[in-house]
PDB file of C-alpha atoms in Angstrom:
ATOM      1  CA  MET A   1      75.200  89.684 -41.736  1.00  0.00           C
ATOM      2  CA  THR A   2      72.844  91.662 -43.930  1.00  0.00           C
ATOM      3  CA  VAL A   3      71.827  90.483 -47.358  1.00  0.00           C
ATOM      4  CA  SER A   4      70.337  92.915 -49.838  1.00  0.00           C
ATOM      5  CA  PRO A   5      68.987  92.345 -53.374  1.00  0.00           C
ATOM      6  CA  ARG A   6      71.611  92.785 -56.061  1.00  0.00           C
ATOM      7  CA  ASN A   7      72.495  91.542 -59.504  1.00  0.00           C
ATOM      8  CA  CYS A   8      75.939  90.420 -58.406  1.00  0.00           C
ATOM      9  CA  GLU A   9      76.293  87.297 -56.262  1.00  0.00           C
ATOM     10  CA  ARG A  10      78.628  88.037 -53.357  1.00  0.00           C
ATOM     11  CA  VAL A  11      80.521  84.943 -52.264  1.00  0.00           C
ATOM     12  CA  VAL A  12      82.622  84.048 -49.232  1.00  0.00           C
ATOM     13  CA  LEU A  13      85.072  81.181 -49.741  1.00  0.00           C
ATOM     14  CA  ILE A  14      86.048  79.148 -46.691  1.00  0.00           C
ATOM     15  CA  GLY A  15      89.491  77.883 -47.599  1.00  0.00           C
ATOM     16  CA  TRP A  16      92.124  79.016 -50.062  1.00  0.00           C
ATOM     17  CA  GLY A  17      93.606  75.699 -51.088  1.00  0.00           C
ATOM     18  CA  ALA A  18      93.410  73.796 -54.354  1.00  0.00           C
ATOM     19  CA  ILE A  19      89.623  73.994 -54.668  1.00  0.00           C
ATOM     20  CA  GLY A  20      89.207  77.597 -53.524  1.00  0.00           C
ATOM     21  CA  THR A  21      91.907  78.951 -55.811  1.00  0.00           C
ATOM     22  CA  ALA A  22      90.552  76.909 -58.754  1.00  0.00           C
ATOM     23  CA  VAL A  23      87.053  78.346 -58.192  1.00  0.00           C
ATOM     24  CA  ALA A  24      88.408  81.896 -58.186  1.00  0.00           C
ATOM     25  CA  ARG A  25      90.444  81.277 -61.349  1.00  0.00           C
ATOM     26  CA  LEU A  26      87.508  79.696 -63.184  1.00  0.00           C
ATOM     27  CA  LEU A  27      85.130  82.506 -62.202  1.00  0.00           C
ATOM     28  CA  ALA A  28      87.604  84.983 -63.689  1.00  0.00           C
ATOM     29  CA  GLU A  29      88.056  82.904 -66.847  1.00  0.00           C
ATOM     30  CA  VAL A  30      84.313  82.720 -67.550  1.00  0.00           C
ATOM     31  CA  GLN A  31      83.988  86.429 -66.703  1.00  0.00           C
ATOM     32  CA  SER A  32      81.419  85.723 -64.023  1.00  0.00           C
ATOM     33  CA  GLU A  33      79.656  88.673 -62.450  1.00  0.00           C
ATOM     34  CA  ALA A  34      79.928  86.972 -59.064  1.00  0.00           C
ATOM     35  CA  ARG A  35      82.339  88.588 -56.613  1.00  0.00           C
ATOM     36  CA  ILE A  36      84.428  86.842 -54.000  1.00  0.00           C
ATOM     37  CA  VAL A  37      84.127  89.353 -51.183  1.00  0.00           C
ATOM     38  CA  ALA A  38      86.009  87.410 -48.508  1.00  0.00           C
ATOM     39  CA  VAL A  39      88.243  84.383 -48.076  1.00  0.00           C
ATOM     40  CA  ALA A  40      88.511  82.581 -44.753  1.00  0.00           C
ATOM     41  CA  VAL A  41      91.933  81.171 -43.839  1.00  0.00           C
ATOM     42  CA  ARG A  42      93.544  79.836 -40.683  1.00  0.00           C
ATOM     43  CA  ASP A  43      96.407  82.352 -40.698  1.00  0.00           C
ATOM     44  CA  PRO A  44      95.355  85.750 -42.070  1.00  0.00           C
ATOM     45  CA  ALA A  45      98.781  87.233 -41.291  1.00  0.00           C
ATOM     46  CA  ARG A  46     100.484  85.166 -43.996  1.00  0.00           C
ATOM     47  CA  PRO A  47     100.731  87.143 -47.254  1.00  0.00           C
ATOM     48  CA  ARG A  48      98.610  85.864 -50.153  1.00  0.00           C
ATOM     49  CA  SER A  49      99.287  87.611 -53.438  1.00  0.00           C
ATOM     50  CA  THR A  50      96.709  85.684 -55.474  1.00  0.00           C
ATOM     51  CA  LEU A  51      93.540  86.752 -53.670  1.00  0.00           C
ATOM     52  CA  PRO A  52      90.704  88.057 -55.875  1.00  0.00           C
ATOM     53  CA  ASP A  53      90.579  91.835 -56.163  1.00  0.00           C
ATOM     54  CA  GLY A  54      88.699  93.369 -53.278  1.00  0.00           C
ATOM     55  CA  ALA A  55      88.473  90.165 -51.221  1.00  0.00           C
ATOM     56  CA  ARG A  56      89.224  90.558 -47.537  1.00  0.00           C
ATOM     57  CA  LEU A  57      90.830  87.896 -45.377  1.00  0.00           C
ATOM     58  CA  ILE A  58      88.937  86.586 -42.379  1.00  0.00           C
ATOM     59  CA  SER A  59      89.732  83.791 -39.944  1.00  0.00           C
ATOM     60  CA  ARG A  60      86.837  83.523 -37.476  1.00  0.00           C
ATOM     61  CA  PRO A  61      83.199  82.585 -38.163  1.00  0.00           C
ATOM     62  CA  ALA A  62      82.087  85.599 -36.131  1.00  0.00           C
ATOM     63  CA  GLU A  63      83.603  87.840 -38.801  1.00  0.00           C
ATOM     64  CA  LEU A  64      80.896  86.789 -41.243  1.00  0.00           C
ATOM     65  CA  SER A  65      78.619  89.276 -39.517  1.00  0.00           C
ATOM     66  CA  ASP A  66      80.750  92.072 -40.994  1.00  0.00           C
ATOM     67  CA  VAL A  67      80.639  90.693 -44.536  1.00  0.00           C
ATOM     68  CA  ASP A  68      77.683  91.436 -46.815  1.00  0.00           C
ATOM     69  CA  ALA A  69      77.387  88.070 -48.577  1.00  0.00           C
ATOM     70  CA  ASP A  70      74.766  86.036 -50.411  1.00  0.00           C
ATOM     71  CA  LEU A  71      76.535  82.690 -50.310  1.00  0.00           C
ATOM     72  CA  VAL A  72      79.192  81.029 -48.139  1.00  0.00           C
ATOM     73  CA  ILE A  73      81.094  78.126 -49.711  1.00  0.00           C
ATOM     74  CA  GLU A  74      83.143  75.686 -47.647  1.00  0.00           C
ATOM     75  CA  ALA A  75      86.235  74.222 -49.325  1.00  0.00           C
ATOM     76  CA  ALA A  76      88.528  73.832 -46.346  1.00  0.00           C
ATOM     77  CA  GLY A  77      87.983  70.371 -44.888  1.00  0.00           C
ATOM     78  CA  ARG A  78      85.670  68.514 -42.565  1.00  0.00           C
ATOM     79  CA  ASP A  79      86.534  70.430 -39.383  1.00  0.00           C
ATOM     80  CA  SER A  80      85.543  73.749 -40.943  1.00  0.00           C
ATOM     81  CA  VAL A  81      81.973  72.736 -41.760  1.00  0.00           C
ATOM     82  CA  ALA A  82      80.303  72.971 -38.347  1.00  0.00           C
ATOM     83  CA  PRO A  83      81.557  76.395 -37.135  1.00  0.00           C
ATOM     84  CA  TRP A  84      81.204  78.206 -40.459  1.00  0.00           C
ATOM     85  CA  ALA A  85      77.857  76.614 -41.289  1.00  0.00           C
ATOM     86  CA  ARG A  86      76.463  77.631 -37.905  1.00  0.00           C
ATOM     87  CA  ALA A  87      77.579  81.222 -38.448  1.00  0.00           C
ATOM     88  CA  ALA A  88      76.244  81.471 -42.003  1.00  0.00           C
ATOM     89  CA  LEU A  89      72.938  79.650 -41.551  1.00  0.00           C
ATOM     90  CA  GLY A  90      72.354  81.381 -38.227  1.00  0.00           C
ATOM     91  CA  ALA A  91      72.539  84.677 -40.115  1.00  0.00           C
ATOM     92  CA  GLY A  92      70.161  83.475 -42.827  1.00  0.00           C
ATOM     93  CA  VAL A  93      72.825  83.058 -45.510  1.00  0.00           C
ATOM     94  CA  ASP A  94      72.970  79.959 -47.725  1.00  0.00           C
ATOM     95  CA  PHE A  95      75.882  77.624 -46.992  1.00  0.00           C
ATOM     96  CA  VAL A  96      77.479  75.208 -49.479  1.00  0.00           C
ATOM     97  CA  VAL A  97      79.211  72.081 -48.185  1.00  0.00           C
ATOM     98  CA  SER A  98      82.110  70.540 -50.094  1.00  0.00           C
ATOM     99  CA  SER A  99      83.495  68.402 -47.239  1.00  0.00           C
ATOM    100  CA  THR A 100      80.308  66.374 -47.087  1.00  0.00           C
ATOM    101  CA  SER A 101      81.857  63.755 -44.793  1.00  0.00           C
ATOM    102  CA  ALA A 102      81.165  66.132 -41.893  1.00  0.00           C
ATOM    103  CA  LEU A 103      77.463  65.411 -42.363  1.00  0.00           C
ATOM    104  CA  ALA A 104      78.034  61.773 -41.405  1.00  0.00           C
ATOM    105  CA  GLU A 105      77.413  63.053 -37.864  1.00  0.00           C
ATOM    106  CA  ALA A 106      73.630  62.811 -37.690  1.00  0.00           C
ATOM    107  CA  ALA A 107      73.375  65.289 -34.818  1.00  0.00           C
ATOM    108  CA  LEU A 108      75.271  67.948 -36.763  1.00  0.00           C
ATOM    109  CA  LEU A 109      73.188  67.386 -39.896  1.00  0.00           C
ATOM    110  CA  ASP A 110      69.983  67.748 -37.881  1.00  0.00           C
ATOM    111  CA  GLU A 111      71.281  70.899 -36.193  1.00  0.00           C
ATOM    112  CA  LEU A 112      72.281  72.573 -39.452  1.00  0.00           C
ATOM    113  CA  CYS A 113      69.021  71.651 -41.183  1.00  0.00           C
ATOM    114  CA  GLY A 114      67.167  73.146 -38.239  1.00  0.00           C
ATOM    115  CA  LEU A 115      69.163  76.354 -38.458  1.00  0.00           C
ATOM    116  CA  ALA A 116      68.468  76.571 -42.183  1.00  0.00           C
ATOM    117  CA  ARG A 117      64.732  76.145 -41.715  1.00  0.00           C
ATOM    118  CA  THR A 118      64.534  78.613 -38.830  1.00  0.00           C
ATOM    119  CA  ASN A 119      66.440  81.310 -40.688  1.00  0.00           C
ATOM    120  CA  ARG A 120      65.022  80.641 -44.171  1.00  0.00           C
ATOM    121  CA  ALA A 121      68.390  79.682 -45.577  1.00  0.00           C
ATOM    122  CA  GLN A 122      69.642  76.611 -47.416  1.00  0.00           C
ATOM    123  CA  LEU A 123      72.253  74.023 -46.517  1.00  0.00           C
ATOM    124  CA  ILE A 124      73.454  73.038 -49.995  1.00  0.00           C
ATOM    125  CA  VAL A 125      75.319  69.815 -50.737  1.00  0.00           C
ATOM    126  CA  GLN A 126      77.051  70.388 -54.053  1.00  0.00           C
ATOM    127  CA  PRO A 127      77.711  67.423 -56.395  1.00  0.00           C
ATOM    128  CA  GLY A 128      81.473  67.751 -56.022  1.00  0.00           C
ATOM    129  CA  ALA A 129      83.280  65.243 -58.225  1.00  0.00           C
ATOM    130  CA  LEU A 130      80.093  63.401 -59.155  1.00  0.00           C
ATOM    131  CA  GLY A 131      77.636  63.290 -62.033  1.00  0.00           C
ATOM    132  CA  GLY A 132      74.090  61.968 -61.906  1.00  0.00           C
ATOM    133  CA  VAL A 133      73.328  63.220 -58.392  1.00  0.00           C
ATOM    134  CA  ASP A 134      70.212  64.974 -59.686  1.00  0.00           C
ATOM    135  CA  ALA A 135      68.847  61.725 -61.150  1.00  0.00           C
ATOM    136  CA  LEU A 136      69.622  59.787 -57.967  1.00  0.00           C
ATOM    137  CA  ALA A 137      67.910  62.396 -55.790  1.00  0.00           C
ATOM    138  CA  ALA A 138      64.880  62.400 -58.092  1.00  0.00           C
ATOM    139  CA  ALA A 139      64.648  58.596 -58.134  1.00  0.00           C
ATOM    140  CA  ARG A 140      64.419  58.320 -54.352  1.00  0.00           C
ATOM    141  CA  HIS A 141      60.924  59.846 -54.459  1.00  0.00           C
ATOM    142  CA  MET A 142      59.687  56.642 -56.109  1.00  0.00           C
ATOM    143  CA  GLY A 143      61.772  54.462 -53.837  1.00  0.00           C
ATOM    144  CA  LEU A 144      65.334  53.124 -54.078  1.00  0.00           C
ATOM    145  CA  ALA A 145      66.150  49.524 -53.248  1.00  0.00           C
ATOM    146  CA  ARG A 146      69.934  49.638 -53.708  1.00  0.00           C
ATOM    147  CA  VAL A 147      72.701  52.214 -54.167  1.00  0.00           C
ATOM    148  CA  GLU A 148      76.365  51.298 -54.604  1.00  0.00           C
ATOM    149  CA  HIS A 149      79.296  53.620 -55.217  1.00  0.00           C
ATOM    150  CA  ARG A 150      82.799  52.526 -56.252  1.00  0.00           C
ATOM    151  CA  ILE A 151      85.619  55.066 -55.906  1.00  0.00           C
ATOM    152  CA  VAL A 152      88.750  54.279 -57.914  1.00  0.00           C
ATOM    153  CA  LYS A 153      91.823  56.483 -57.532  1.00  0.00           C
ATOM    154  CA  PRO A 154      95.539  56.196 -58.304  1.00  0.00           C
ATOM    155  CA  ALA A 155      97.417  54.468 -55.502  1.00  0.00           C
ATOM    156  CA  HIS A 156      99.297  57.646 -54.537  1.00  0.00           C
ATOM    157  CA  ALA A 157      96.015  59.509 -54.046  1.00  0.00           C
ATOM    158  CA  TRP A 158      95.336  57.290 -51.004  1.00  0.00           C
ATOM    159  CA  ALA A 159      98.675  58.148 -49.372  1.00  0.00           C
ATOM    160  CA  GLY A 160      98.371  59.534 -45.879  1.00  0.00           C
ATOM    161  CA  THR A 161      95.120  57.673 -45.222  1.00  0.00           C
ATOM    162  CA  GLU A 162      94.192  54.409 -43.507  1.00  0.00           C
ATOM    163  CA  ALA A 163      94.627  52.738 -46.897  1.00  0.00           C
ATOM    164  CA  GLU A 164      98.366  52.581 -46.166  1.00  0.00           C
ATOM    165  CA  SER A 165      97.701  50.012 -43.429  1.00  0.00           C
ATOM    166  CA  LEU A 166      95.136  48.073 -45.453  1.00  0.00           C
ATOM    167  CA  CYS A 167      97.231  47.418 -48.562  1.00  0.00           C
ATOM    168  CA  ALA A 168     100.779  47.937 -49.870  1.00  0.00           C
ATOM    169  CA  LEU A 169     100.086  51.135 -51.793  1.00  0.00           C
ATOM    170  CA  ASN A 170     103.640  51.514 -53.087  1.00  0.00           C
ATOM    171  CA  ALA A 171     103.907  47.910 -54.286  1.00  0.00           C
ATOM    172  CA  LEU A 172     100.592  47.343 -56.056  1.00  0.00           C
ATOM    173  CA  ASP A 173     100.667  45.778 -59.512  1.00  0.00           C
ATOM    174  CA  ALA A 174      96.873  45.541 -59.897  1.00  0.00           C
ATOM    175  CA  PRO A 175      93.792  47.331 -58.548  1.00  0.00           C
ATOM    176  CA  VAL A 176      92.948  46.495 -54.927  1.00  0.00           C
ATOM    177  CA  ALA A 177      89.618  47.054 -53.198  1.00  0.00           C
ATOM    178  CA  PHE A 178      90.839  47.816 -49.696  1.00  0.00           C
ATOM    179  CA  PHE A 179      87.531  48.887 -48.189  1.00  0.00           C
ATOM    180  CA  THR A 180      83.892  47.908 -48.534  1.00  0.00           C
ATOM    181  CA  GLY A 181      81.272  49.220 -46.146  1.00  0.00           C
ATOM    182  CA  THR A 182      78.630  51.853 -45.557  1.00  0.00           C
ATOM    183  CA  ALA A 183      78.884  55.451 -46.691  1.00  0.00           C
ATOM    184  CA  ALA A 184      78.889  56.546 -43.052  1.00  0.00           C
ATOM    185  CA  GLU A 185      81.933  54.394 -42.311  1.00  0.00           C
ATOM    186  CA  ALA A 186      83.760  55.417 -45.502  1.00  0.00           C
ATOM    187  CA  ALA A 187      83.270  59.118 -44.818  1.00  0.00           C
ATOM    188  CA  ALA A 188      84.409  58.755 -41.206  1.00  0.00           C
ATOM    189  CA  ARG A 189      87.524  56.727 -41.998  1.00  0.00           C
ATOM    190  CA  PHE A 190      88.510  58.416 -45.297  1.00  0.00           C
ATOM    191  CA  PRO A 191      87.172  62.003 -45.004  1.00  0.00           C
ATOM    192  CA  GLN A 192      89.514  63.574 -47.569  1.00  0.00           C
ATOM    193  CA  ASN A 193      88.976  60.981 -50.277  1.00  0.00           C
ATOM    194  CA  ALA A 194      85.411  59.882 -49.703  1.00  0.00           C
ATOM    195  CA  ASN A 195      83.390  63.063 -49.226  1.00  0.00           C
ATOM    196  CA  VAL A 196      81.396  61.976 -52.256  1.00  0.00           C
ATOM    197  CA  ALA A 197      80.309  58.860 -50.379  1.00  0.00           C
ATOM    198  CA  LEU A 198      78.103  61.053 -48.192  1.00  0.00           C
ATOM    199  CA  THR A 199      76.921  63.051 -51.206  1.00  0.00           C
ATOM    200  CA  THR A 200      75.641  59.848 -52.803  1.00  0.00           C
ATOM    201  CA  ALA A 201      74.106  58.750 -49.517  1.00  0.00           C
ATOM    202  CA  LEU A 202      72.285  62.018 -48.863  1.00  0.00           C
ATOM    203  CA  ALA A 203      70.950  62.072 -52.422  1.00  0.00           C
ATOM    204  CA  GLY A 204      69.735  58.488 -52.182  1.00  0.00           C
ATOM    205  CA  ILE A 205      68.987  56.050 -49.354  1.00  0.00           C
ATOM    206  CA  GLY A 206      71.120  57.371 -46.528  1.00  0.00           C
ATOM    207  CA  PRO A 207      74.580  56.766 -45.010  1.00  0.00           C
ATOM    208  CA  GLU A 208      73.798  53.395 -43.420  1.00  0.00           C
ATOM    209  CA  ARG A 209      72.242  51.733 -46.484  1.00  0.00           C
ATOM    210  CA  THR A 210      74.555  53.076 -49.218  1.00  0.00           C
ATOM    211  CA  ARG A 211      77.410  50.676 -49.992  1.00  0.00           C
ATOM    212  CA  ILE A 212      80.858  52.066 -50.781  1.00  0.00           C
ATOM    213  CA  THR A 213      83.917  50.328 -52.233  1.00  0.00           C
ATOM    214  CA  LEU A 214      87.288  52.101 -52.256  1.00  0.00           C
ATOM    215  CA  ILE A 215      89.903  50.968 -54.772  1.00  0.00           C
ATOM    216  CA  ALA A 216      93.572  51.825 -55.255  1.00  0.00           C
ATOM    217  CA  ASP A 217      94.668  51.340 -58.876  1.00  0.00           C
ATOM    218  CA  PRO A 218      98.391  51.723 -59.677  1.00  0.00           C
ATOM    219  CA  ALA A 219      97.587  52.188 -63.389  1.00  0.00           C
ATOM    220  CA  ALA A 220      94.908  54.845 -62.908  1.00  0.00           C
ATOM    221  CA  THR A 221      95.587  58.449 -63.838  1.00  0.00           C
ATOM    222  CA  LEU A 222      92.078  59.769 -63.142  1.00  0.00           C
ATOM    223  CA  ASN A 223      89.717  59.668 -60.170  1.00  0.00           C
ATOM    224  CA  ARG A 224      86.794  57.452 -61.203  1.00  0.00           C
ATOM    225  CA  HIS A 225      83.352  57.167 -59.635  1.00  0.00           C
ATOM    226  CA  GLU A 226      80.906  54.392 -60.542  1.00  0.00           C
ATOM    227  CA  ILE A 227      77.388  54.689 -59.122  1.00  0.00           C
ATOM    228  CA  THR A 228      74.709  52.061 -59.612  1.00  0.00           C
ATOM    229  CA  ALA A 229      71.178  52.243 -58.223  1.00  0.00           C
ATOM    230  CA  SER A 230      67.913  50.418 -58.695  1.00  0.00           C
ATOM    231  CA  GLY A 231      64.336  50.846 -57.570  1.00  0.00           C
ATOM    232  CA  ASP A 232      60.799  51.300 -58.799  1.00  0.00           C
ATOM    233  CA  PHE A 233      62.033  54.076 -61.139  1.00  0.00           C
ATOM    234  CA  GLY A 234      64.272  51.626 -63.013  1.00  0.00           C
ATOM    235  CA  THR A 235      68.091  51.446 -62.928  1.00  0.00           C
ATOM    236  CA  LEU A 236      70.829  54.051 -62.836  1.00  0.00           C
ATOM    237  CA  ASP A 237      74.410  53.445 -63.947  1.00  0.00           C
ATOM    238  CA  VAL A 238      76.711  56.481 -63.911  1.00  0.00           C
ATOM    239  CA  GLN A 239      80.470  56.616 -64.383  1.00  0.00           C
ATOM    240  CA  ILE A 240      82.649  59.704 -64.345  1.00  0.00           C
ATOM    241  CA  ALA A 241      86.449  59.922 -64.514  1.00  0.00           C
ATOM    242  CA  ASN A 242      87.910  63.199 -63.286  1.00  0.00           C
ATOM    243  CA  ARG A 243      91.318  64.733 -63.584  1.00  0.00           C
ATOM    244  CA  PRO A 244      92.710  65.498 -60.126  1.00  0.00           C
ATOM    245  CA  LEU A 245      93.693  69.057 -59.318  1.00  0.00           C
ATOM    246  CA  PRO A 246      97.477  69.404 -59.779  1.00  0.00           C
ATOM    247  CA  GLU A 247      97.802  70.942 -56.323  1.00  0.00           C
ATOM    248  CA  ASN A 248      95.944  68.104 -54.586  1.00  0.00           C
ATOM    249  CA  PRO A 249      95.573  64.577 -56.028  1.00  0.00           C
ATOM    250  CA  LYS A 250      92.813  63.835 -53.498  1.00  0.00           C
ATOM    251  CA  SER A 251      90.534  66.471 -55.098  1.00  0.00           C
ATOM    252  CA  SER A 252      89.012  66.476 -58.582  1.00  0.00           C
ATOM    253  CA  ALA A 253      88.756  69.429 -60.938  1.00  0.00           C
ATOM    254  CA  MET A 254      85.033  68.650 -61.277  1.00  0.00           C
ATOM    255  CA  THR A 255      84.543  69.738 -57.659  1.00  0.00           C
ATOM    256  CA  ALA A 256      85.640  73.278 -58.522  1.00  0.00           C
ATOM    257  CA  LEU A 257      83.678  73.197 -61.800  1.00  0.00           C
ATOM    258  CA  ASN A 258      80.482  72.208 -59.988  1.00  0.00           C
ATOM    259  CA  LEU A 259      80.961  75.094 -57.563  1.00  0.00           C
ATOM    260  CA  VAL A 260      81.353  77.541 -60.443  1.00  0.00           C
ATOM    261  CA  ARG A 261      78.181  76.151 -62.014  1.00  0.00           C
ATOM    262  CA  LEU A 262      76.324  76.506 -58.720  1.00  0.00           C
ATOM    263  CA  ILE A 263      77.422  80.127 -58.323  1.00  0.00           C
ATOM    264  CA  GLY A 264      76.445  80.951 -61.899  1.00  0.00           C
ATOM    265  CA  ASN A 265      73.001  79.401 -61.514  1.00  0.00           C
ATOM    266  CA  ARG A 266      72.187  81.620 -58.551  1.00  0.00           C
ATOM    267  CA  LYS A 267      71.548  84.637 -60.789  1.00  0.00           C
ATOM    268  CA  ALA A 268      71.077  83.027 -64.205  1.00  0.00           C
ATOM    269  CA  GLY A 269      67.883  83.531 -66.168  1.00  0.00           C
ATOM    270  CA  LEU A 270      68.201  80.007 -67.580  1.00  0.00           C
ATOM    271  CA  VAL A 271      69.186  77.241 -65.169  1.00  0.00           C
ATOM    272  CA  VAL A 272      70.040  73.772 -66.488  1.00  0.00           C
TER     273      VAL A 272
END
């Protein structure tokens, strides 16, 4: 994969589900100069009428070598991270992770960081549905003593996960905390819903020391994240409530918005 200087950021999206399609729509709405040059899908033979103009369909990581891209963004699920990240970082192209739970595997995280360093590329963990990640990451340089993250979602958003065996999702009449443990355990057991658990952990004190509580709330209509941290820097208390994407109640609109912000900042003269 060759990368040449240009004013236009050329992006490859891995995945064309709720997040990928929302990113493409938002880029068009804000009239971004970034171009989606390729979209990776499992079945390229299936017709897709909504692809961005000029975007080609690919299905194998090896095909990245034929795409002239500046940035590869994963939005396809945990299993897609390792093969596509290896291909992108191995070619010296920055790779953005959305399914951060994949990085709970310490060996994979070490491997990808090594590839990034060797090839002068970046493995980028985007904030996803969270706010305050920048402050948390900054605070760790002075030392963090405690980081806790509560994830509150409507009961139906936990359907199809282990939560179904831990509480009566369809019969709840009050919020239930059905899991409390480390970020590593939360990401491994609830990869679709708790990607942000690893984001918080990587920004702060790591997967084994970060405490996660998962809550099903029958009255909730938004996905809420509550992060508290303390250390020599002081205290941090951040809460954000996100609207879920209509196509996927497990994903928040803020995830797509943060990706659009990231893409825009790559070429912006002013970055905030």
